[in-house]
mmCIF file of C-alpha atoms in Angstrom:
data_model
loop_
_atom_site.group_PDB
_atom_site.id
_atom_site.type_symbol
_atom_site.label_atom_id
_atom_site.label_comp_id
_atom_site.label_asym_id
_atom_site.label_seq_id
_atom_site.Cartn_x
_atom_site.Cartn_y
_atom_site.Cartn_z
ATOM 1 C CA MET A 62 -93.198 40.116 -1.514
ATOM 2 C CA SER A 63 -95.889 37.674 -0.366
ATOM 3 C CA PRO A 64 -99.066 39.125 1.167
ATOM 4 C CA VAL A 65 -99.154 38.999 4.962
ATOM 5 C CA MET A 66 -102.802 37.936 4.836
ATOM 6 C CA GLU A 67 -104.788 36.324 2.048
ATOM 7 C CA CYS A 68 -108.492 35.428 1.946
ATOM 8 C CA LYS A 69 -110.191 33.296 -0.683
ATOM 9 C CA ASN A 70 -113.986 33.261 -0.660
ATOM 10 C CA LEU A 71 -113.883 33.711 3.126
ATOM 11 C CA THR A 72 -117.361 33.330 4.616
ATOM 12 C CA LYS A 73 -118.582 33.394 8.206
ATOM 13 C CA LYS A 74 -122.142 32.813 9.338
ATOM 14 C CA TYR A 75 -123.728 33.037 12.756
ATOM 15 C CA GLY A 76 -126.847 30.942 12.277
ATOM 16 C CA ASP A 77 -128.771 32.645 9.464
ATOM 17 C CA LYS A 78 -126.761 35.878 9.752
ATOM 18 C CA ILE A 79 -123.902 36.297 7.264
ATOM 19 C CA ALA A 80 -121.081 38.261 8.858
ATOM 20 C CA LEU A 81 -118.568 37.802 6.004
ATOM 21 C CA ASN A 82 -119.788 37.002 2.520
ATOM 22 C CA GLY A 83 -117.173 35.518 0.183
ATOM 23 C CA ILE A 84 -114.240 37.829 0.948
ATOM 24 C CA ASN A 85 -111.325 37.785 -1.522
ATOM 25 C CA LEU A 86 -108.429 39.862 -0.278
ATOM 26 C CA GLU A 87 -104.652 40.256 -0.206
ATOM 27 C CA ILE A 88 -103.055 42.502 2.418
ATOM 28 C CA PRO A 89 -99.563 43.661 1.404
ATOM 29 C CA SER A 90 -96.554 43.437 3.708
ATOM 30 C CA GLY A 91 -94.934 46.537 5.168
ATOM 31 C CA GLU A 92 -98.074 48.691 5.160
ATOM 32 C CA ILE A 93 -100.417 50.345 7.641
ATOM 33 C CA VAL A 94 -103.821 49.133 6.467
ATOM 34 C CA GLY A 95 -107.204 50.510 7.477
ATOM 35 C CA LEU A 96 -110.105 48.067 7.682
ATOM 36 C CA LEU A 97 -112.900 50.601 7.563
ATOM 37 C CA GLY A 98 -116.623 50.203 7.893
ATOM 38 C CA PRO A 99 -119.608 51.035 10.100
ATOM 39 C CA ASN A 100 -120.509 48.993 13.160
ATOM 40 C CA GLY A 101 -121.835 45.577 12.166
ATOM 41 C CA SER A 102 -119.974 45.434 8.849
ATOM 42 C CA GLY A 103 -117.911 42.354 9.795
ATOM 43 C CA LYS A 104 -114.613 43.996 10.784
ATOM 44 C CA THR A 105 -114.213 42.310 14.167
ATOM 45 C CA THR A 106 -115.242 38.929 12.753
ATOM 46 C CA MET A 107 -112.538 39.167 10.081
ATOM 47 C CA LEU A 108 -109.886 40.131 12.622
ATOM 48 C CA LYS A 109 -110.843 37.320 15.004
ATOM 49 C CA ILE A 110 -110.603 34.783 12.175
ATOM 50 C CA ALA A 111 -107.175 36.159 11.220
ATOM 51 C CA ALA A 112 -106.068 35.944 14.862
ATOM 52 C CA GLY A 113 -107.198 32.319 15.067
ATOM 53 C CA LEU A 114 -110.012 32.999 17.531
ATOM 54 C CA LEU A 115 -112.848 32.081 15.152
ATOM 55 C CA LYS A 116 -113.169 29.450 12.448
ATOM 56 C CA PRO A 117 -114.570 30.443 9.039
ATOM 57 C CA THR A 118 -117.754 28.765 7.855
ATOM 58 C CA SER A 119 -116.201 28.277 4.428
ATOM 59 C CA GLY A 120 -113.363 29.568 2.276
ATOM 60 C CA LYS A 121 -109.707 29.925 3.201
ATOM 61 C CA ILE A 122 -107.459 32.380 4.991
ATOM 62 C CA SER A 123 -103.684 32.390 5.430
ATOM 63 C CA VAL A 124 -101.744 34.681 7.756
ATOM 64 C CA CYS A 125 -97.960 35.026 7.336
ATOM 65 C CA GLY A 126 -98.208 32.034 4.997
ATOM 66 C CA LEU A 127 -99.897 29.894 7.660
ATOM 67 C CA GLU A 128 -103.411 28.694 8.375
ATOM 68 C CA PRO A 129 -104.568 30.429 11.585
ATOM 69 C CA GLY A 130 -103.582 28.323 14.600
ATOM 70 C CA ALA A 131 -100.947 27.926 17.291
ATOM 71 C CA GLU A 132 -98.038 28.554 14.910
ATOM 72 C CA SER A 133 -99.543 31.648 13.296
ATOM 73 C CA LYS A 134 -100.383 33.192 16.677
ATOM 74 C CA MET A 135 -96.663 33.623 17.364
ATOM 75 C CA GLN A 136 -96.462 35.763 14.206
ATOM 76 C CA ILE A 137 -99.370 38.012 15.221
ATOM 77 C CA ALA A 138 -99.865 40.633 17.920
ATOM 78 C CA TYR A 139 -103.639 40.988 18.287
ATOM 79 C CA GLN A 140 -105.425 43.642 20.318
ATOM 80 C CA PRO A 141 -109.195 43.172 20.741
ATOM 81 C CA ASP A 142 -111.711 46.003 20.895
ATOM 82 C CA ARG A 143 -112.002 45.853 24.692
ATOM 83 C CA VAL A 144 -109.587 45.863 27.617
ATOM 84 C CA TYR A 145 -108.548 42.292 28.370
ATOM 85 C CA ILE A 146 -105.569 42.683 30.713
ATOM 86 C CA ASN A 147 -105.923 41.416 34.293
ATOM 87 C CA SER A 148 -106.828 44.314 36.593
ATOM 88 C CA TRP A 149 -105.218 42.706 39.666
ATOM 89 C CA LEU A 150 -101.730 42.982 38.132
ATOM 90 C CA ASP A 151 -99.463 45.970 38.501
ATOM 91 C CA VAL A 152 -97.585 47.253 35.440
ATOM 92 C CA ASN A 153 -94.343 45.451 36.310
ATOM 93 C CA GLY A 154 -96.288 42.212 36.745
ATOM 94 C CA LEU A 155 -97.962 42.679 33.381
ATOM 95 C CA VAL A 156 -94.621 43.227 31.630
ATOM 96 C CA LYS A 157 -93.189 40.112 33.305
ATOM 97 C CA MET A 158 -96.228 38.040 32.338
ATOM 98 C CA MET A 159 -95.999 39.151 28.704
ATOM 99 C CA SER A 160 -92.242 38.479 28.672
ATOM 100 C CA ASP A 161 -92.745 34.988 30.116
ATOM 101 C CA PHE A 162 -95.514 34.164 27.665
ATOM 102 C CA TYR A 163 -94.060 35.585 24.441
ATOM 103 C CA THR A 164 -90.456 34.988 23.402
ATOM 104 C CA ASN A 165 -90.755 37.907 20.943
ATOM 105 C CA PHE A 166 -91.781 40.435 23.642
ATOM 106 C CA ASN A 167 -89.293 43.307 24.007
ATOM 107 C CA LYS A 168 -89.240 44.371 27.691
ATOM 108 C CA ASP A 169 -86.956 47.347 27.052
ATOM 109 C CA LYS A 170 -89.314 48.716 24.406
ATOM 110 C CA ALA A 171 -92.282 48.261 26.748
ATOM 111 C CA HIS A 172 -90.602 50.049 29.664
ATOM 112 C CA ASP A 173 -89.496 52.880 27.371
ATOM 113 C CA MET A 174 -93.038 53.464 26.094
ATOM 114 C CA LEU A 175 -94.508 53.205 29.600
ATOM 115 C CA CYS A 176 -91.977 55.790 30.799
ATOM 116 C CA LYS A 177 -93.071 58.165 28.025
ATOM 117 C CA LEU A 178 -96.650 57.608 29.183
ATOM 118 C CA LYS A 179 -95.556 58.503 32.742
ATOM 119 C CA VAL A 180 -97.108 55.265 33.997
ATOM 120 C CA ASP A 181 -95.973 54.199 37.492
ATOM 121 C CA PRO A 182 -94.658 50.619 37.051
ATOM 122 C CA LYS A 183 -95.963 49.739 40.525
ATOM 123 C CA GLN A 184 -99.500 50.978 39.822
ATOM 124 C CA LYS A 185 -102.287 48.395 39.766
ATOM 125 C CA LEU A 186 -104.235 48.286 36.525
ATOM 126 C CA LYS A 187 -107.538 48.359 38.417
ATOM 127 C CA LYS A 188 -106.675 51.870 39.646
ATOM 128 C CA MET A 189 -106.142 53.242 36.139
ATOM 129 C CA SER A 190 -108.649 55.105 33.999
ATOM 130 C CA LYS A 191 -110.111 53.257 31.000
ATOM 131 C CA GLY A 192 -108.053 55.405 28.624
ATOM 132 C CA THR A 193 -104.783 54.671 30.453
ATOM 133 C CA LYS A 194 -105.567 50.943 30.492
ATOM 134 C CA GLU A 195 -106.120 51.048 26.739
ATOM 135 C CA LYS A 196 -102.798 52.813 26.219
ATOM 136 C CA VAL A 197 -100.985 50.277 28.426
ATOM 137 C CA GLN A 198 -102.639 47.460 26.500
ATOM 138 C CA LEU A 199 -101.443 48.976 23.219
ATOM 139 C CA VAL A 200 -97.903 49.205 24.622
ATOM 140 C CA MET A 201 -98.048 45.481 25.413
ATOM 141 C CA THR A 202 -99.218 44.722 21.868
ATOM 142 C CA MET A 203 -96.670 46.931 20.091
ATOM 143 C CA SER A 204 -93.798 45.621 22.262
ATOM 144 C CA ARG A 205 -94.009 42.261 20.564
ATOM 145 C CA GLU A 206 -91.684 41.979 17.563
ATOM 146 C CA VAL A 207 -93.847 40.274 14.962
ATOM 147 C CA PRO A 208 -94.587 40.658 11.230
ATOM 148 C CA PHE A 209 -98.306 41.337 11.717
ATOM 149 C CA TYR A 210 -100.130 43.609 14.185
ATOM 150 C CA ILE A 211 -103.940 43.414 14.306
ATOM 151 C CA LEU A 212 -105.628 46.267 16.192
ATOM 152 C CA ASP A 213 -109.402 46.321 16.649
ATOM 153 C CA GLU A 214 -110.669 49.851 17.392
ATOM 154 C CA PRO A 215 -107.473 50.942 19.208
ATOM 155 C CA ILE A 216 -108.654 54.574 19.424
ATOM 156 C CA GLY A 217 -112.394 54.060 19.927
ATOM 157 C CA GLY A 218 -112.598 54.690 23.669
ATOM 158 C CA VAL A 219 -110.004 57.389 24.285
ATOM 159 C CA ASP A 220 -109.905 61.177 24.085
ATOM 160 C CA PRO A 221 -108.385 63.033 21.077
ATOM 161 C CA ALA A 222 -105.041 63.696 22.832
ATOM 162 C CA ALA A 223 -104.734 60.003 23.671
ATOM 163 C CA ARG A 224 -105.542 59.134 20.051
ATOM 164 C CA ASP A 225 -102.498 61.131 18.947
ATOM 165 C CA PHE A 226 -100.325 59.191 21.381
ATOM 166 C CA ILE A 227 -101.732 55.869 20.214
ATOM 167 C CA LEU A 228 -101.226 56.641 16.507
ATOM 168 C CA ASN A 229 -97.687 57.887 17.146
ATOM 169 C CA THR A 230 -96.990 54.712 19.127
ATOM 170 C CA ILE A 231 -98.210 52.581 16.233
ATOM 171 C CA ILE A 232 -96.156 54.479 13.656
ATOM 172 C CA SER A 233 -92.932 54.559 15.675
ATOM 173 C CA ASN A 234 -92.985 50.970 16.920
ATOM 174 C CA TYR A 235 -93.537 48.851 13.869
ATOM 175 C CA SER A 236 -90.735 48.011 11.469
ATOM 176 C CA GLU A 237 -90.833 48.458 7.693
ATOM 177 C CA ASN A 238 -91.054 44.673 7.387
ATOM 178 C CA SER A 239 -94.190 44.513 9.518
ATOM 179 C CA THR A 240 -97.822 45.149 8.654
ATOM 180 C CA VAL A 241 -100.369 46.891 10.877
ATOM 181 C CA LEU A 242 -104.060 46.226 10.261
ATOM 182 C CA ILE A 243 -106.251 48.782 12.048
ATOM 183 C CA SER A 244 -110.014 48.363 12.260
ATOM 184 C CA THR A 245 -111.910 51.569 12.988
ATOM 185 C CA HIS A 246 -114.820 53.766 12.015
ATOM 186 C CA LEU A 247 -112.997 56.949 13.140
ATOM 187 C CA ILE A 248 -111.542 57.602 9.706
ATOM 188 C CA SER A 249 -110.465 61.221 10.096
ATOM 189 C CA ASP A 250 -108.273 60.317 13.078
ATOM 190 C CA VAL A 251 -106.335 57.555 11.310
ATOM 191 C CA GLU A 252 -106.360 58.672 7.673
ATOM 192 C CA THR A 253 -102.939 60.333 7.804
ATOM 193 C CA VAL A 254 -101.187 57.103 8.839
ATOM 194 C CA LEU A 255 -102.862 54.712 6.379
ATOM 195 C CA ASN A 256 -101.074 53.442 3.263
ATOM 196 C CA HIS A 257 -103.796 51.021 2.171
ATOM 197 C CA ILE A 258 -107.554 50.909 2.809
ATOM 198 C CA ILE A 259 -110.328 48.326 2.752
ATOM 199 C CA PHE A 260 -113.989 49.385 2.899
ATOM 200 C CA LEU A 261 -116.187 46.661 4.366
ATOM 201 C CA LYS A 262 -119.976 46.888 4.099
ATOM 202 C CA GLU A 263 -122.442 44.210 5.211
ATOM 203 C CA GLY A 264 -119.745 41.546 5.093
ATOM 204 C CA GLN A 265 -118.429 42.432 1.637
ATOM 205 C CA ILE A 266 -115.510 44.490 0.361
ATOM 206 C CA VAL A 267 -116.807 47.475 -1.582
ATOM 207 C CA ARG A 268 -113.474 49.252 -2.115
ATOM 208 C CA GLN A 269 -109.792 48.520 -1.497
ATOM 209 C CA GLY A 270 -106.397 49.734 -2.623
ATOM 210 C CA ASN A 271 -103.537 52.157 -2.070
ATOM 211 C CA ALA A 272 -104.815 55.170 -0.123
ATOM 212 C CA ASP A 273 -102.985 57.788 -2.244
ATOM 213 C CA ASP A 274 -104.203 56.188 -5.490
ATOM 214 C CA ILE A 275 -107.789 56.219 -4.238
ATOM 215 C CA ARG A 276 -107.533 59.895 -3.221
ATOM 216 C CA GLN A 277 -106.157 60.761 -6.658
ATOM 217 C CA GLU A 278 -108.783 58.739 -8.537
ATOM 218 C CA THR A 279 -111.747 60.128 -6.573
ATOM 219 C CA GLY A 280 -110.498 63.611 -5.724
ATOM 220 C CA MET A 281 -111.690 62.988 -2.158
ATOM 221 C CA SER A 282 -110.132 62.277 1.210
ATOM 222 C CA ILE A 283 -110.629 58.770 2.578
ATOM 223 C CA ASP A 284 -112.847 60.260 5.299
ATOM 224 C CA SER A 285 -115.062 62.075 2.754
ATOM 225 C CA LEU A 286 -115.217 58.989 0.566
ATOM 226 C CA PHE A 287 -116.195 56.870 3.571
ATOM 227 C CA ARG A 288 -118.987 59.289 4.496
ATOM 228 C CA GLU A 289 -120.270 59.206 0.911
ATOM 229 C CA GLU A 290 -120.063 55.421 0.638
ATOM 230 C CA PHE A 291 -121.740 54.712 3.980
ATOM 231 C CA LYS A 292 -124.214 57.580 4.305
ATOM 232 C CA CYS A 293 -127.621 56.609 5.637
#
C-alpha cells in the first residue's frame, strides 16, 4: 500500500531559522500516527505544509499521492491547534456550513456525535466553553470521510475527561483505510492509541517506526522514551 504522506529532503526556513531540516519520511496508510516532540520542534510547520497552508523552502512532499494544493485538500481533514470555527454560528448552522462546503461531510455522523456530547444544536458557539468548542471542532473534522486526518494538538487545551472523549472519537470515527496523524507533546494521554510514532527534535526526525516494535526494542513505553530523548 502506498504511503499516505511522503517527504523527501523537506526543508522549511523562516528567515535564518530552520523549522524543518531535510525531513525524509513515509507515513503508512491505515495507521494512527503520533508526531511527537517538544514545543518548537517543527510539528505544526510540518502539518501546515501537509495541509497545503505553507510552502516548503526546498524538498518535496506528497499527500495521498498529490502535491499539496486544492485537489489534495479534499483528501485531508485538518484541525489546527486553535479554535477556528465562527463563534456567531449556532451548531446547526455550523453543520450546514460544513455540509455545503465539503461534499465528503457526513451530517448524520456529526449529529450523532454532537448528541453523544449533549450539545444543544441551537446553542451559539460563542456561549460555549473553550473545551466544548474544541470538542465540537473535532466532531466537524472527524465527520468528513477522507483518507487522511491531520490533528494538531487536539487534546492540548481540554481536561482529562474531555481527552478521553476526544481519543475515543478519533478511534471510533476513522476507517481502517484512513490515516490519522496526531501532533502532541502529551504522550501519556495518546500512547495507547498510537500504532506508529515519529520523534521530531529541532526540525529533524530522531526516531520513527512501529510503536510496538520500538517498545520491544527499548524495553520502554513511548512516554518514558520521549522523556529520556527530550530531557533538559
